Backbone as a ProteinNet text record, in pm:
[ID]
protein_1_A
[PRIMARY]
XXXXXXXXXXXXXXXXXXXXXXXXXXXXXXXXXXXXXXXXXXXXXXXXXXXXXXXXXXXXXXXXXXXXXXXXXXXXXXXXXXXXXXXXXXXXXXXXXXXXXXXXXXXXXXXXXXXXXXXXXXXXXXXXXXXXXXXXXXXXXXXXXXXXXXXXXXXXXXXXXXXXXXXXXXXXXXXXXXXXXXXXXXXXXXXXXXXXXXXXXXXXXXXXXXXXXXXXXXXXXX
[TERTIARY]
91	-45.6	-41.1	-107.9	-101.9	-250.7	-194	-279.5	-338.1	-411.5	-474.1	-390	-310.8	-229.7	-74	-20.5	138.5	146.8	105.3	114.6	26.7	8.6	-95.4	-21	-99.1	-83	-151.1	-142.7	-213.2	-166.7	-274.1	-254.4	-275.5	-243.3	-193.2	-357.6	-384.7	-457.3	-576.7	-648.9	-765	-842.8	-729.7	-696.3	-683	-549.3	-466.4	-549.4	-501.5	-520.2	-633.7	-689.1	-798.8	-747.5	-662.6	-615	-660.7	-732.4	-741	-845.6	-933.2	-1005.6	-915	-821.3	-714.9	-573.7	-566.7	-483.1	-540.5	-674.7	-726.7	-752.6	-835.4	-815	-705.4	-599.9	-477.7	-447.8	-441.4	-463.8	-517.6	-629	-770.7	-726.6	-685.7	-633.8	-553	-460	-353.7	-363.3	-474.6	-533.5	-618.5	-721.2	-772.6	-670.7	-570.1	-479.8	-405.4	-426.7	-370.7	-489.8	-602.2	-699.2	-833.8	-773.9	-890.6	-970.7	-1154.1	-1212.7	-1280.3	-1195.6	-1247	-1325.5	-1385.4	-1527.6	-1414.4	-1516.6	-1407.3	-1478.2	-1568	-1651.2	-1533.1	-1521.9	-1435	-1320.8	-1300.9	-1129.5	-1084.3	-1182.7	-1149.6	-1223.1	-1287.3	-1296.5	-1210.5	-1108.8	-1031.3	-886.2	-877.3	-766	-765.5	-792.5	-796.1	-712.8	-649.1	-570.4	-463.9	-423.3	-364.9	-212.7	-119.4	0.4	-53.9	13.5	-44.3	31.8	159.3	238.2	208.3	169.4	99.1	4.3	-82.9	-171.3	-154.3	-34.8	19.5	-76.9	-41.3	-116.9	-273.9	-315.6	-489.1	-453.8	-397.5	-349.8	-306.6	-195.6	-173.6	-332.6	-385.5	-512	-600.4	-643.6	-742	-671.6	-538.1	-479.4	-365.5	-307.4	-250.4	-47.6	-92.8	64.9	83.6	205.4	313.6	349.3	277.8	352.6	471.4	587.2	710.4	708.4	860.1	915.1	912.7	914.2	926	746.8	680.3	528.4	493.2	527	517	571.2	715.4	714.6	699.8	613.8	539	391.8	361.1	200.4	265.7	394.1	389.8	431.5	490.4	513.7	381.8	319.4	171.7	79.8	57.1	7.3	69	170.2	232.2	192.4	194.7	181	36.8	-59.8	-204.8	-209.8	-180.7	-145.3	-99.2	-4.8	51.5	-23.7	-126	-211.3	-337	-397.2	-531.5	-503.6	-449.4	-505.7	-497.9	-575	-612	-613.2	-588.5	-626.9	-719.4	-755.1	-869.3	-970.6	-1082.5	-1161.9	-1128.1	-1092.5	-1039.2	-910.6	-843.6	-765.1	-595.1	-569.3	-488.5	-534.9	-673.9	-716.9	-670.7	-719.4	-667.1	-559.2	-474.5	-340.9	-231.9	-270.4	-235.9	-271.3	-389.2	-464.4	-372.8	-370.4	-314.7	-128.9	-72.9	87.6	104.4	-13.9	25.9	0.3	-107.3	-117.4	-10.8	3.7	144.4	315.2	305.2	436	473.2	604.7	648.5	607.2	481.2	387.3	356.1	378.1	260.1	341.3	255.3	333.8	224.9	327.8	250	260.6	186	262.3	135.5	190.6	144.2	177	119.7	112	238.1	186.9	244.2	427.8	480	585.2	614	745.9	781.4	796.3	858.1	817.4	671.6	576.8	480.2	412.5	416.9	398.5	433.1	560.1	606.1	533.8	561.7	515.5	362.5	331.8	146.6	150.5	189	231.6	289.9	380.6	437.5	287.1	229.6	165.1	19.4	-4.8	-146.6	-77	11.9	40.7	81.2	115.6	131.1	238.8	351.8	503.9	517.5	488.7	564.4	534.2	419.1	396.3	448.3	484.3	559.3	687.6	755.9	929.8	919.1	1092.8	1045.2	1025.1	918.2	811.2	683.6	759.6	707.8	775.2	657.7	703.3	647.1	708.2	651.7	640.8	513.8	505.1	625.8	665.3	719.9	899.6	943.7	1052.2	1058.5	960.7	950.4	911.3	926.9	882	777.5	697.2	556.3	468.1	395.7	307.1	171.7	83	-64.7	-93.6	-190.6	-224.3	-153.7	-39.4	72.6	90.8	116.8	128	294	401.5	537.1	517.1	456.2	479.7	479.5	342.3	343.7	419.3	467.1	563.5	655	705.4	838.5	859.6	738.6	690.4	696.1	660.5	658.5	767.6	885.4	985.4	1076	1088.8	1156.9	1107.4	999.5	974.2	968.6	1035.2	1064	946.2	784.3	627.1	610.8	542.8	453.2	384.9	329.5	256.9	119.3	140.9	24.4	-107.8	-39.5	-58.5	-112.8	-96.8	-129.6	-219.7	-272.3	-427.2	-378.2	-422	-420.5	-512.9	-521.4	-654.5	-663.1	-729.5	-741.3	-880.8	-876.8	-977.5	-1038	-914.5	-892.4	-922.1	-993.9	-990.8	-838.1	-748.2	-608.3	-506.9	-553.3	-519.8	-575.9	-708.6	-725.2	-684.7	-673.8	-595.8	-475.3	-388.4	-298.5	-281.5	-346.6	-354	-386.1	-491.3	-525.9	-379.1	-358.2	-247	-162	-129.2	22	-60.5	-169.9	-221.8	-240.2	-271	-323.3	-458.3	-495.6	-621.6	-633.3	-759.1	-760.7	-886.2	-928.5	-1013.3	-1068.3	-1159.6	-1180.1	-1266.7	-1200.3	-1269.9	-1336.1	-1487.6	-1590.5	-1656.7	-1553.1	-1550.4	-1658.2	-1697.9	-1781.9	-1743.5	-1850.9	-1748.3	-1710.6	-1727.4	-1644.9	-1550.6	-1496.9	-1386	-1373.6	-1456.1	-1477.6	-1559.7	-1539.8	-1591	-1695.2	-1852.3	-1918.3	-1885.3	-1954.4	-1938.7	-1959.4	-2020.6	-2101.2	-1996.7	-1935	-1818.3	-1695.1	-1668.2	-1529.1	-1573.5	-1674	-1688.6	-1665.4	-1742.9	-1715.5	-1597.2	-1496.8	-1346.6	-1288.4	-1325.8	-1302	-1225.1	-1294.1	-1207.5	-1309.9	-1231.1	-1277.7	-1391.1	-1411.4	-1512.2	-1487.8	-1610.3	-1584	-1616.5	-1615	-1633	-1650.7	-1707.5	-1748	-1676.3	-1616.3	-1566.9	-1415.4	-1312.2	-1194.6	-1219.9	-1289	-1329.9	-1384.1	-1419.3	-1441.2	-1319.4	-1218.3	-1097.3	-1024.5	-1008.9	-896	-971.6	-1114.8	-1173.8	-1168.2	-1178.5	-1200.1	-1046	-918.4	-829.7	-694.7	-739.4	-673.1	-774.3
-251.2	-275.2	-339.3	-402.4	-521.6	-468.1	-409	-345.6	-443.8	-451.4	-537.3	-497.6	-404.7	-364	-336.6	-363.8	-400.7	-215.6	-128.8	-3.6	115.7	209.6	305.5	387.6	378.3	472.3	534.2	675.8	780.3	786.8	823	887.3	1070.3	1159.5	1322.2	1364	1412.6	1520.4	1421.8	1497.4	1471.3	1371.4	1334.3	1252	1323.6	1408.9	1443.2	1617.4	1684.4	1815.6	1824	1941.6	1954.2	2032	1963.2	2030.1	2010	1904.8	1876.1	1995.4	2066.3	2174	2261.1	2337.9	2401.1	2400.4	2234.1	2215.4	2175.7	2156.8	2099.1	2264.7	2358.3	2516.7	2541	2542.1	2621.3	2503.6	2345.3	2268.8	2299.5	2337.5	2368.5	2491.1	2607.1	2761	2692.6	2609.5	2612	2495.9	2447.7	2342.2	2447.8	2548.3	2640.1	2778.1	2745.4	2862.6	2734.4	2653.2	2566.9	2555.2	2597.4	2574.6	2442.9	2396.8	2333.6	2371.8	2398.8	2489	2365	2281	2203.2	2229.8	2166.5	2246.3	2150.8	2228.5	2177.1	2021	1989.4	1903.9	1766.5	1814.6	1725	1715.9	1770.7	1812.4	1715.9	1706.4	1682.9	1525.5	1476.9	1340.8	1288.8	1335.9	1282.7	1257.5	1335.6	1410.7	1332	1348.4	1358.1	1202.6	1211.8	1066.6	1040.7	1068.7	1052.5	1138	1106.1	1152	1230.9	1387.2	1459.3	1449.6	1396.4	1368.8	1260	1154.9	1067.3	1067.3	1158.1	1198.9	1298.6	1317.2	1422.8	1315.9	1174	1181.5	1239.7	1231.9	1271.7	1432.6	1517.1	1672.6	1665.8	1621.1	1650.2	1585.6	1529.6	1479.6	1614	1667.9	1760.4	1938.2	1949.4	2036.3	2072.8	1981.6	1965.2	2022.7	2023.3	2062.4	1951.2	1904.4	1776.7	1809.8	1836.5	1885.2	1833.6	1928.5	1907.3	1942.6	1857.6	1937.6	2064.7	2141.3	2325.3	2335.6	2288.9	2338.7	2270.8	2142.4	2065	2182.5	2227	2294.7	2380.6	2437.8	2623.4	2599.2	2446	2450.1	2400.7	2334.9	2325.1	2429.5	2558.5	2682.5	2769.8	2753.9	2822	2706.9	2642.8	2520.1	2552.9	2558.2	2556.2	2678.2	2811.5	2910	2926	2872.8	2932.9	2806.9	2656.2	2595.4	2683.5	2732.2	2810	2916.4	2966.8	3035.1	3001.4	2906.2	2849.8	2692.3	2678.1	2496.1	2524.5	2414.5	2365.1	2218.5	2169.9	2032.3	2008.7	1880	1812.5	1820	1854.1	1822.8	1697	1720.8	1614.7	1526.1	1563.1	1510	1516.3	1608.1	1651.2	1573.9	1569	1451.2	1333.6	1290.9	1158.6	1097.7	1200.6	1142.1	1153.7	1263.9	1267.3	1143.4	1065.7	988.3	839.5	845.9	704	758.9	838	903.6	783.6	863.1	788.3	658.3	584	466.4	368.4	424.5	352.8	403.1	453.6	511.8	593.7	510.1	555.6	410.3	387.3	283	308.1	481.8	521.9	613.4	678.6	741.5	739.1	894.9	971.5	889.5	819.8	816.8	841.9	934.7	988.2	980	980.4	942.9	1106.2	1225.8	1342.1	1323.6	1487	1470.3	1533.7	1441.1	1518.6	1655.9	1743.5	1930.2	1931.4	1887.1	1910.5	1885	1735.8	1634	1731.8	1766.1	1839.9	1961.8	2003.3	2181.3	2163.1	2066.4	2041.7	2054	1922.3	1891.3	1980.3	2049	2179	2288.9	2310.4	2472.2	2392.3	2310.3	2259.4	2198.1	2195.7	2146.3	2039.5	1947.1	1812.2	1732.8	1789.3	1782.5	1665.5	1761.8	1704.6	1534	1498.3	1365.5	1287.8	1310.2	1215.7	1241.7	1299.3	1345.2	1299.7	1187.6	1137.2	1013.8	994.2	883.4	963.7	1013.4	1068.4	988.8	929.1	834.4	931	929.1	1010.5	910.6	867.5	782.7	795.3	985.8	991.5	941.1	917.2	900	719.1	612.4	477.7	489.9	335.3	329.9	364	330.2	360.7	364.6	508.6	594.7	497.4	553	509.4	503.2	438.4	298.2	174.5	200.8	86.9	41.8	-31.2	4.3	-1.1	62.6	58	104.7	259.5	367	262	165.1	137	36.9	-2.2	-141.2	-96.4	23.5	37.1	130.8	207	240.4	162.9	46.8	-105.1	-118.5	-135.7	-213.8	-80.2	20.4	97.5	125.6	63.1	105	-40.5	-148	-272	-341	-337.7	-392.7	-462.6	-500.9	-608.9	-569.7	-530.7	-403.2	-508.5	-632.9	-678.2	-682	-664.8	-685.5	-506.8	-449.2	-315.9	-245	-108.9	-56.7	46.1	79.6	212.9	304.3	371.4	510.7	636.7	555.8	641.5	680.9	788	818	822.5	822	812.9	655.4	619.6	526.4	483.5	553.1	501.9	489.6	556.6	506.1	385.2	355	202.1	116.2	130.2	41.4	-1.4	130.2	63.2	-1.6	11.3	-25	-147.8	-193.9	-342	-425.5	-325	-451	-450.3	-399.7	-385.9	-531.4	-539.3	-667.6	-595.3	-462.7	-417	-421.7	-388.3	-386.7	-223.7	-181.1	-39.4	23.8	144.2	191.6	301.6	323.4	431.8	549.8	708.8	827.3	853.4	884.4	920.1	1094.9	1175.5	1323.4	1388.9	1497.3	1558.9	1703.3	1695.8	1802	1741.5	1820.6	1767.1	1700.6	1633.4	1522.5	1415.2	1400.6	1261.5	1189.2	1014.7	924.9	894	841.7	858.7	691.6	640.1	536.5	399.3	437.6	325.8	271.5	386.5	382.7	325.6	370	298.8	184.6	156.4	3.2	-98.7	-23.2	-97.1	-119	-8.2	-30.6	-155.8	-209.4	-293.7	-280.2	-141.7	-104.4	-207	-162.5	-308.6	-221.2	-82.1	4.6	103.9	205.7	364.5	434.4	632.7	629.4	802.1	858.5	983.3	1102.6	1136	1222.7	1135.5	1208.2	1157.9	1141.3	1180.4	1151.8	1008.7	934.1	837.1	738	791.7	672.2	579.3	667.3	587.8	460.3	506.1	347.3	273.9	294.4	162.2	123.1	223.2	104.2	66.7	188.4	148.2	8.9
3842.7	3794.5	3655.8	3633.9	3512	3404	3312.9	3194.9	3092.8	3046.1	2923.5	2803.8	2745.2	2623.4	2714.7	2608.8	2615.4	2613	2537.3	2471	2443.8	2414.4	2391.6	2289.9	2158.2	2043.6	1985.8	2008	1935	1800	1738.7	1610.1	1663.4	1591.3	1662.1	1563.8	1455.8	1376.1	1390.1	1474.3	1455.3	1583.5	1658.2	1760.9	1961.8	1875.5	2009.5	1940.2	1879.1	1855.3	1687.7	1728.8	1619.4	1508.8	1418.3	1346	1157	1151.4	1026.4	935.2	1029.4	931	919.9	1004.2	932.8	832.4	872.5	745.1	640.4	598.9	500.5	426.6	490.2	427.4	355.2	415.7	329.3	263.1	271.7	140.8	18.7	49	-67.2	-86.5	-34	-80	-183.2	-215.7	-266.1	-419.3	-337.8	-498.6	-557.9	-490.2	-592.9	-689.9	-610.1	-672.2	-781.8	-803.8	-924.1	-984.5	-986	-1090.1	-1051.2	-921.4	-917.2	-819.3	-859.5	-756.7	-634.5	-588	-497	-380.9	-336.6	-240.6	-82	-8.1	159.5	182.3	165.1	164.9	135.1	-40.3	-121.3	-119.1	-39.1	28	107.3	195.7	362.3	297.3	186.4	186.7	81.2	32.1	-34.2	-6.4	86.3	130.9	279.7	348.5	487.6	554.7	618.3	651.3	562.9	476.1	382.7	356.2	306.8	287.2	104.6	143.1	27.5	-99.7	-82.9	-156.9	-232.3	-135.4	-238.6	-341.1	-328.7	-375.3	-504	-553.7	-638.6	-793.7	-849.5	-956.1	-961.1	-834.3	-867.8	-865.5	-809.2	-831.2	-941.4	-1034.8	-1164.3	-1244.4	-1228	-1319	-1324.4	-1216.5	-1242.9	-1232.5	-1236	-1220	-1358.9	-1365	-1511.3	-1420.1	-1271.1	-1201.1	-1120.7	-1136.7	-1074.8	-947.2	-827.1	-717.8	-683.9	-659.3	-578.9	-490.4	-461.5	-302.2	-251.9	-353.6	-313.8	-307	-374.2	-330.7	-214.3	-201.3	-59.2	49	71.6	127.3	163.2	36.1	37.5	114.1	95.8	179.6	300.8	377.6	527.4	569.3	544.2	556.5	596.2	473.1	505.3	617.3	604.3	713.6	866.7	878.2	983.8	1058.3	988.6	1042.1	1120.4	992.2	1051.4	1177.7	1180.5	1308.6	1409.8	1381.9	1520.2	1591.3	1517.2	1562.7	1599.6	1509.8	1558.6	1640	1632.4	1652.1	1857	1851.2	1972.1	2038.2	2120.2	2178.5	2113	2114.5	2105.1	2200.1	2272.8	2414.7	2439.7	2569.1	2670.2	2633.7	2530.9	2460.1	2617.1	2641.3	2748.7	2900.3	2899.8	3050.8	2995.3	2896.1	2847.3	2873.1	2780.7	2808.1	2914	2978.2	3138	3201.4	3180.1	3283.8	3246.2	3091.4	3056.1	3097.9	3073.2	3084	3250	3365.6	3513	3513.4	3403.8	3424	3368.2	3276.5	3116.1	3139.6	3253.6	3231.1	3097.1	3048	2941.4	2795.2	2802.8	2749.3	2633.3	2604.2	2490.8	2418.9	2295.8	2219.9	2126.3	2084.4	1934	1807.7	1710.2	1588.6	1509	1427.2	1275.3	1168.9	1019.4	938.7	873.2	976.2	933.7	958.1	926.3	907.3	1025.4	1118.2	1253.7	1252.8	1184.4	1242	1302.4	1153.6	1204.3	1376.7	1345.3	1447.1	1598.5	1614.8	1749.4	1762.5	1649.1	1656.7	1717.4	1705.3	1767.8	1850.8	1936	2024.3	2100	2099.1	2187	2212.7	2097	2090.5	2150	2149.8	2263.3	2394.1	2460.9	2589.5	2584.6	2482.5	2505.1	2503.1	2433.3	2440.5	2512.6	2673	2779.9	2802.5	2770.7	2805	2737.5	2603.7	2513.7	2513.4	2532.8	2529.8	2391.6	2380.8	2252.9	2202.1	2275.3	2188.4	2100.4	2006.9	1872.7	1713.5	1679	1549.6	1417.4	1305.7	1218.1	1057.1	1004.6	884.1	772.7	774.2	658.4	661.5	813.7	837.7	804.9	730.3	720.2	599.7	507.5	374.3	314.9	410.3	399.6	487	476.8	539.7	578.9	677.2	647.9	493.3	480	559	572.6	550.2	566.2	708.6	766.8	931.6	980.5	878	859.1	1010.5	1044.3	1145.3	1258.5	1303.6	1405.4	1407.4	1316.7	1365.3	1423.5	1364.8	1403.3	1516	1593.9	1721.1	1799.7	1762.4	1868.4	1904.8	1800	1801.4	1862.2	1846.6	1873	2069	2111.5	2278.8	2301	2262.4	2318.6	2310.6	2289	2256.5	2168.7	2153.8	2098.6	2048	1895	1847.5	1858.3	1866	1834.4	1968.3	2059.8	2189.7	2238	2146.9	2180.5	2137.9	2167.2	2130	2083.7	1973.3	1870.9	1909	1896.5	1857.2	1729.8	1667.7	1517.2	1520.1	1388.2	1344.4	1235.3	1164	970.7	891.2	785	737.2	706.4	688.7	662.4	796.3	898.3	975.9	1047.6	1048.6	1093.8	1048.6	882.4	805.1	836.3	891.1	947.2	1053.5	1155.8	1284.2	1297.4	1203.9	1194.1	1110	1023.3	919.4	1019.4	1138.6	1210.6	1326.1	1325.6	1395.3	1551.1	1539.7	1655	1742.7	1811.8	1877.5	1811	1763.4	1691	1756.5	1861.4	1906.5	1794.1	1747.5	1685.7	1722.8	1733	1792.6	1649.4	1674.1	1610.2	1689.9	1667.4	1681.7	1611.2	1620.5	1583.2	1493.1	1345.9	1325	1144.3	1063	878.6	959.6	861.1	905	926.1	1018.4	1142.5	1060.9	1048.1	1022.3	1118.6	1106.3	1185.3	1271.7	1397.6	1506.1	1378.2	1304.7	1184.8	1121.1	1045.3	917.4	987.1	1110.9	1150.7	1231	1265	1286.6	1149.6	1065.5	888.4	896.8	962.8	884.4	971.9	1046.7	1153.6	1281.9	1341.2	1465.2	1575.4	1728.1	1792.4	1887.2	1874.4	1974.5	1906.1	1924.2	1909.8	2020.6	2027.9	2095.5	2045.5	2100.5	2114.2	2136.4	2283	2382.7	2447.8	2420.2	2452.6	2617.6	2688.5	2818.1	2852.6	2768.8	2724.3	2727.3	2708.4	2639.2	2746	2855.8	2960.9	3070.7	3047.7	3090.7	3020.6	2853	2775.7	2740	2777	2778.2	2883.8	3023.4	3136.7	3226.3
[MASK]
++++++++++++++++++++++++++++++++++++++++++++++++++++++++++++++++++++++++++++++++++++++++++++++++++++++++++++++++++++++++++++++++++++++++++++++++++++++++++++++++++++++++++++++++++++++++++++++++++++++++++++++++++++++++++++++

């Protein structure tokens, strides 16, 4: 059967599994225990899509602390855990990619801006492992993270594709960013819920459709 995209690429948080209000909590637990009383609001719009590490000069600006590696790894420690207990699929996120898995073969794949533990540990604890084996790409393992589109290039190049020839699915302003600079076709999920960019804002960002309900996805790109 002859597909319109060479490929199918997820982005994982916020995408595949609903995880960004719980990692953005123990984010914000851990910027208010440095002194800054950030609201969830201002959290989840400053923050959100974004590599947190990068983000360390605006944390030393209103915090007066230089995050390191040992606090990086004291919040994926704490992050990880309350994940393992709360997080969930996305709705319809598991039909989806079942539906595209029989249409794409081995076509598609995870890539995130996050760091692979994370990335799997999702992936395993909502059901989804199995469809990707390992076509799991991770931003922090390339020079540069979203919004760079390092991840998907080298997703492309690493499953033999044509990144340009292929359809993304983001949700993050930094992830469309990347999706477009990698010269992709970029679908954008407009979820419901803090977080989510509304159908408006990621058309602004220049995705090529949005869309509501991951139930939604495998017509607009099988």
């Amino acid at each position: 059967m002859t597909h319109q995209f060479s490929a199918v690429f997820f982005d994982c948080d916020g995408v595949l599994v609903d995880s960004e209000l719980i990692t953005h909590r123990v984010f914000r637990e851990m910027l208010i225990d440095l002194g800054w009383n950030i609201s969830e609001e201002e959290c989840v719009r400053r923050f959100i899509g974004k590599s947190f590490k990068d983000q360390a000069p605006l944390i030393y600006k209103e915090t007066g602390y230089l995050i390191d590696d040992g606090w990086i790894d004291s919040f994926r420690r704490r992050r990880d855990d309350a994940l393992r207990h709360e997080l969930g699929a996305v709705p319809g996120a598991i039909n989806a990619v079942a539906t595209v898995s029989e249409a794409m073969e081995d076509r598609f794949a995870c890539v995130s801006g996050a760091d692979r533990q994370k990335i799997e540990m999702q992936l395993k604890v909502t059901g989804l492992a199995g469809f990707f084996g390992n076509r799991v790409f991770s931003g922090m393992e390339t020079p540069r993270s979203k919004p760079a589109p390092d991840v998907y290039i080298a997703a492309a190049e690493a499953m033999g594709v044509d990144v340009k020839s292929s359809v993304i699915i983001e949700d993050s302003r930094a992830g469309v960013q990347a999706g477009l600079a990698a010269g992709a076709t970029v679908l954008g999920f407009a979820g419901s819920g803090l977080g989510y960019l509304s159908a408006q804002e990621l058309m602004s960002e220049g995705v090529t459709a949005t869309f509501t309900s991951m139930d939604q996805l495998p017509s607009m790109i099988l």
